[in-house]
Amino acid sequence: MSRNLHSLASRYGRLLLSQSQQTEGGLIGLSVLRGSRYSRNAYDCCSSLSYSTARNAAAQRQKRVTEQGLYLVTVVVGMVGLTYASVPLYRMFCQATGFGGTIKEGKTVEEKLKARKEGGDEDVEKAAAARELTVTFNADVADGLEWKFAPTQRSVKIHPGQSTLAFYTVENQSDKAITGVSTYNVAPQQVGQYFNKVQCFCFEEQRLRPGEKLDMPVFFYIDPEYATDTRVDHINNITLSYTFFKVGEDDDE
């Protein structure tokens, strides 16, 4: 009789262990066992096994949830830090490589204009005067920044070697003072080495009070040598793009 009870207890123990994986704590299996005709000892043995298994499973689930939570917090903190660091890092990278049409560091505009005045190439000057380019302006705002940002003029027609002034307009449409910073690029990428910013608002923090509107100038210059470079002789349309990113916000005082 004892052997039979032990066999039955073992059989129900396996049954309850299987059912506990599909139900919370194996309660269904225990309810079945309570209504059976078998001994209280078998029931106690199986219920102890079932609840122990359930507790272990719950502890493992809690451990996994905790680990996942810590991982997500770490990712979020890292992304926030990267957001604040991305603009200066992007600036240094682009100036060093010319990536995305950003101008490489080299001669200043003043140095180029001085050299041109002291003894410019006549053939280059003639080619520049005969070459007409269209510069189109584009404006974007990153997600989370409640600013309206747009170029004042859609496009301008210029000649290489001609200094040009254009404007962008930005407006804070939120009820808080917000600080933003912009990056820029020139497309197509090959144009970047000839494009010079004389005055620009990029990479400088701009703080706007609620409802404040601001006109921002862009003064640029395209080298006259652009007109004689065969690699860009088919490129007569240039796009100058700016994107504003949110740096921070605070209650206006």
PDB file of C-alpha atoms in Angstrom, residues 20-146:
ATOM      1  CA  SER A  20       2.628  24.748 -12.856  1.00  0.00           C
ATOM      2  CA  GLN A  21       4.498  25.877 -15.980  1.00  0.00           C
ATOM      3  CA  GLN A  22       1.161  26.839 -17.555  1.00  0.00           C
ATOM      4  CA  THR A  23      -0.635  28.227 -14.467  1.00  0.00           C
ATOM      5  CA  GLU A  24       0.438  30.554 -11.675  1.00  0.00           C
ATOM      6  CA  GLY A  25       1.845  28.419  -8.832  1.00  0.00           C
ATOM      7  CA  GLY A  26       0.229  25.170 -10.029  1.00  0.00           C
ATOM      8  CA  LEU A  27      -3.079  26.004  -8.353  1.00  0.00           C
ATOM      9  CA  ILE A  28      -5.146  24.018 -10.840  1.00  0.00           C
ATOM     10  CA  GLY A  29      -3.103  20.873 -10.158  1.00  0.00           C
ATOM     11  CA  LEU A  30      -3.470  21.333  -6.403  1.00  0.00           C
ATOM     12  CA  SER A  31      -7.231  21.740  -6.691  1.00  0.00           C
ATOM     13  CA  VAL A  32      -7.450  18.450  -8.560  1.00  0.00           C
ATOM     14  CA  LEU A  33      -5.346  16.717  -5.914  1.00  0.00           C
ATOM     15  CA  ARG A  34      -7.428  18.090  -3.024  1.00  0.00           C
ATOM     16  CA  GLY A  35     -10.584  16.506  -4.482  1.00  0.00           C
ATOM     17  CA  SER A  36      -8.997  13.093  -5.004  1.00  0.00           C
ATOM     18  CA  ARG A  37      -9.237  10.073  -2.715  1.00  0.00           C
ATOM     19  CA  TYR A  38      -5.508   9.768  -2.079  1.00  0.00           C
ATOM     20  CA  SER A  39      -3.718  10.360   1.182  1.00  0.00           C
ATOM     21  CA  ARG A  40      -2.916  13.690   2.818  1.00  0.00           C
ATOM     22  CA  ASN A  41       0.795  12.795   2.815  1.00  0.00           C
ATOM     23  CA  ALA A  42       0.847  12.564  -0.974  1.00  0.00           C
ATOM     24  CA  TYR A  43      -0.940  15.892  -1.232  1.00  0.00           C
ATOM     25  CA  ASP A  44       1.520  17.593   1.144  1.00  0.00           C
ATOM     26  CA  CYS A  45       4.481  16.197  -0.731  1.00  0.00           C
ATOM     27  CA  CYS A  46       3.228  17.354  -4.118  1.00  0.00           C
ATOM     28  CA  SER A  47       2.000  20.756  -2.939  1.00  0.00           C
ATOM     29  CA  SER A  48       5.359  21.455  -1.333  1.00  0.00           C
ATOM     30  CA  LEU A  49       7.117  20.571  -4.575  1.00  0.00           C
ATOM     31  CA  SER A  50       4.732  22.704  -6.652  1.00  0.00           C
ATOM     32  CA  TYR A  51       4.975  25.823  -4.490  1.00  0.00           C
ATOM     33  CA  SER A  52       8.751  25.491  -4.259  1.00  0.00           C
ATOM     34  CA  THR A  53       8.989  25.301  -8.028  1.00  0.00           C
ATOM     35  CA  ALA A  54       6.682  28.293  -8.395  1.00  0.00           C
ATOM     36  CA  ARG A  55       8.731  30.361  -5.935  1.00  0.00           C
ATOM     37  CA  ASN A  56      11.942  29.542  -7.785  1.00  0.00           C
ATOM     38  CA  ALA A  57      10.360  30.467 -11.113  1.00  0.00           C
ATOM     39  CA  ALA A  58       9.048  33.745  -9.688  1.00  0.00           C
ATOM     40  CA  ALA A  59      12.469  34.579  -8.265  1.00  0.00           C
ATOM     41  CA  GLN A  60      14.099  33.933 -11.629  1.00  0.00           C
ATOM     42  CA  ARG A  61      11.513  36.101 -13.410  1.00  0.00           C
ATOM     43  CA  GLN A  62      12.097  38.928 -10.908  1.00  0.00           C
ATOM     44  CA  LYS A  63      15.847  38.665 -11.445  1.00  0.00           C
ATOM     45  CA  ARG A  64      15.406  38.892 -15.220  1.00  0.00           C
ATOM     46  CA  VAL A  65      13.088  41.912 -14.887  1.00  0.00           C
ATOM     47  CA  THR A  66      15.597  43.662 -12.602  1.00  0.00           C
ATOM     48  CA  GLU A  67      18.485  42.995 -14.989  1.00  0.00           C
ATOM     49  CA  GLN A  68      16.471  44.235 -17.966  1.00  0.00           C
ATOM     50  CA  GLY A  69      15.472  47.368 -16.045  1.00  0.00           C
ATOM     51  CA  LEU A  70      19.085  48.176 -15.200  1.00  0.00           C
ATOM     52  CA  TYR A  71      20.076  47.629 -18.819  1.00  0.00           C
ATOM     53  CA  LEU A  72      17.365  49.991 -20.101  1.00  0.00           C
ATOM     54  CA  VAL A  73      18.307  52.676 -17.577  1.00  0.00           C
ATOM     55  CA  THR A  74      21.939  52.418 -18.681  1.00  0.00           C
ATOM     56  CA  VAL A  75      20.948  52.733 -22.340  1.00  0.00           C
ATOM     57  CA  VAL A  76      18.769  55.802 -21.670  1.00  0.00           C
ATOM     58  CA  VAL A  77      21.493  57.553 -19.653  1.00  0.00           C
ATOM     59  CA  GLY A  78      24.017  56.788 -22.371  1.00  0.00           C
ATOM     60  CA  MET A  79      21.747  58.157 -25.089  1.00  0.00           C
ATOM     61  CA  VAL A  80      21.148  61.387 -23.163  1.00  0.00           C
ATOM     62  CA  GLY A  81      24.878  61.878 -22.723  1.00  0.00           C
ATOM     63  CA  LEU A  82      25.494  61.137 -26.396  1.00  0.00           C
ATOM     64  CA  THR A  83      22.853  63.693 -27.405  1.00  0.00           C
ATOM     65  CA  TYR A  84      24.670  66.488 -25.565  1.00  0.00           C
ATOM     66  CA  ALA A  85      28.045  65.401 -26.942  1.00  0.00           C
ATOM     67  CA  SER A  86      26.940  64.686 -30.517  1.00  0.00           C
ATOM     68  CA  VAL A  87      26.939  68.251 -31.861  1.00  0.00           C
ATOM     69  CA  PRO A  88      30.537  69.187 -30.905  1.00  0.00           C
ATOM     70  CA  LEU A  89      31.763  65.723 -31.903  1.00  0.00           C
ATOM     71  CA  TYR A  90      29.954  66.009 -35.241  1.00  0.00           C
ATOM     72  CA  ARG A  91      31.483  69.435 -35.797  1.00  0.00           C
ATOM     73  CA  MET A  92      35.047  68.243 -35.164  1.00  0.00           C
ATOM     74  CA  PHE A  93      34.577  65.128 -37.295  1.00  0.00           C
ATOM     75  CA  CYS A  94      33.109  67.014 -40.254  1.00  0.00           C
ATOM     76  CA  GLN A  95      35.717  69.767 -40.175  1.00  0.00           C
ATOM     77  CA  ALA A  96      38.480  67.168 -40.173  1.00  0.00           C
ATOM     78  CA  THR A  97      37.046  64.971 -42.930  1.00  0.00           C
ATOM     79  CA  GLY A  98      34.659  67.131 -44.944  1.00  0.00           C
ATOM     80  CA  PHE A  99      31.941  64.546 -44.283  1.00  0.00           C
ATOM     81  CA  GLY A 100      28.431  65.484 -45.409  1.00  0.00           C
ATOM     82  CA  GLY A 101      29.670  68.478 -47.380  1.00  0.00           C
ATOM     83  CA  THR A 102      30.974  70.280 -44.291  1.00  0.00           C
ATOM     84  CA  ILE A 103      33.922  72.539 -44.941  1.00  0.00           C
ATOM     85  CA  LYS A 104      37.360  71.245 -44.046  1.00  0.00           C
ATOM     86  CA  GLU A 105      39.541  73.511 -41.980  1.00  0.00           C
ATOM     87  CA  GLY A 106      42.141  75.277 -44.135  1.00  0.00           C
ATOM     88  CA  LYS A 107      42.674  78.807 -45.374  1.00  0.00           C
ATOM     89  CA  THR A 108      40.344  81.388 -43.920  1.00  0.00           C
ATOM     90  CA  VAL A 109      38.016  83.396 -46.139  1.00  0.00           C
ATOM     91  CA  GLU A 110      40.119  86.491 -45.446  1.00  0.00           C
ATOM     92  CA  GLU A 111      43.253  84.711 -46.647  1.00  0.00           C
ATOM     93  CA  LYS A 112      41.528  83.544 -49.807  1.00  0.00           C
ATOM     94  CA  LEU A 113      40.141  86.996 -50.605  1.00  0.00           C
ATOM     95  CA  LYS A 114      43.525  88.613 -49.961  1.00  0.00           C
ATOM     96  CA  ALA A 115      45.306  86.171 -52.284  1.00  0.00           C
ATOM     97  CA  ARG A 116      42.649  86.724 -54.937  1.00  0.00           C
ATOM     98  CA  LYS A 117      43.007  90.510 -54.686  1.00  0.00           C
ATOM     99  CA  GLU A 118      46.807  90.435 -54.844  1.00  0.00           C
ATOM    100  CA  GLY A 119      46.972  88.272 -57.931  1.00  0.00           C
ATOM    101  CA  GLY A 120      43.971  86.270 -59.028  1.00  0.00           C
ATOM    102  CA  ASP A 121      44.001  83.902 -61.973  1.00  0.00           C
ATOM    103  CA  GLU A 122      42.405  85.651 -64.952  1.00  0.00           C
ATOM    104  CA  ASP A 123      41.105  82.435 -66.506  1.00  0.00           C
ATOM    105  CA  VAL A 124      39.536  81.398 -63.201  1.00  0.00           C
ATOM    106  CA  GLU A 125      37.886  84.794 -62.805  1.00  0.00           C
ATOM    107  CA  LYS A 126      36.396  84.638 -66.303  1.00  0.00           C
ATOM    108  CA  ALA A 127      35.071  81.109 -65.749  1.00  0.00           C
ATOM    109  CA  ALA A 128      33.561  82.148 -62.418  1.00  0.00           C
ATOM    110  CA  ALA A 129      31.798  85.157 -63.936  1.00  0.00           C
ATOM    111  CA  ALA A 130      30.274  82.931 -66.634  1.00  0.00           C
ATOM    112  CA  ARG A 131      29.129  80.184 -64.261  1.00  0.00           C
ATOM    113  CA  GLU A 132      25.746  80.590 -62.529  1.00  0.00           C
ATOM    114  CA  LEU A 133      24.836  78.500 -59.517  1.00  0.00           C
ATOM    115  CA  THR A 134      21.558  78.092 -57.643  1.00  0.00           C
ATOM    116  CA  VAL A 135      21.809  77.728 -53.872  1.00  0.00           C
ATOM    117  CA  THR A 136      18.681  76.298 -52.238  1.00  0.00           C
ATOM    118  CA  PHE A 137      18.113  76.645 -48.500  1.00  0.00           C
ATOM    119  CA  ASN A 138      16.668  73.945 -46.258  1.00  0.00           C
ATOM    120  CA  ALA A 139      15.714  73.934 -42.570  1.00  0.00           C
ATOM    121  CA  ASP A 140      14.888  71.071 -40.198  1.00  0.00           C
ATOM    122  CA  VAL A 141      14.081  70.727 -36.507  1.00  0.00           C
ATOM    123  CA  ALA A 142      14.897  67.599 -34.493  1.00  0.00           C
ATOM    124  CA  ASP A 143      12.146  65.755 -32.629  1.00  0.00           C
ATOM    125  CA  GLY A 144      11.267  67.287 -29.278  1.00  0.00           C
ATOM    126  CA  LEU A 145      12.132  70.871 -30.213  1.00  0.00           C
ATOM    127  CA  GLU A 146       9.037  73.096 -30.378  1.00  0.00           C
TER     128      GLU A 146
END
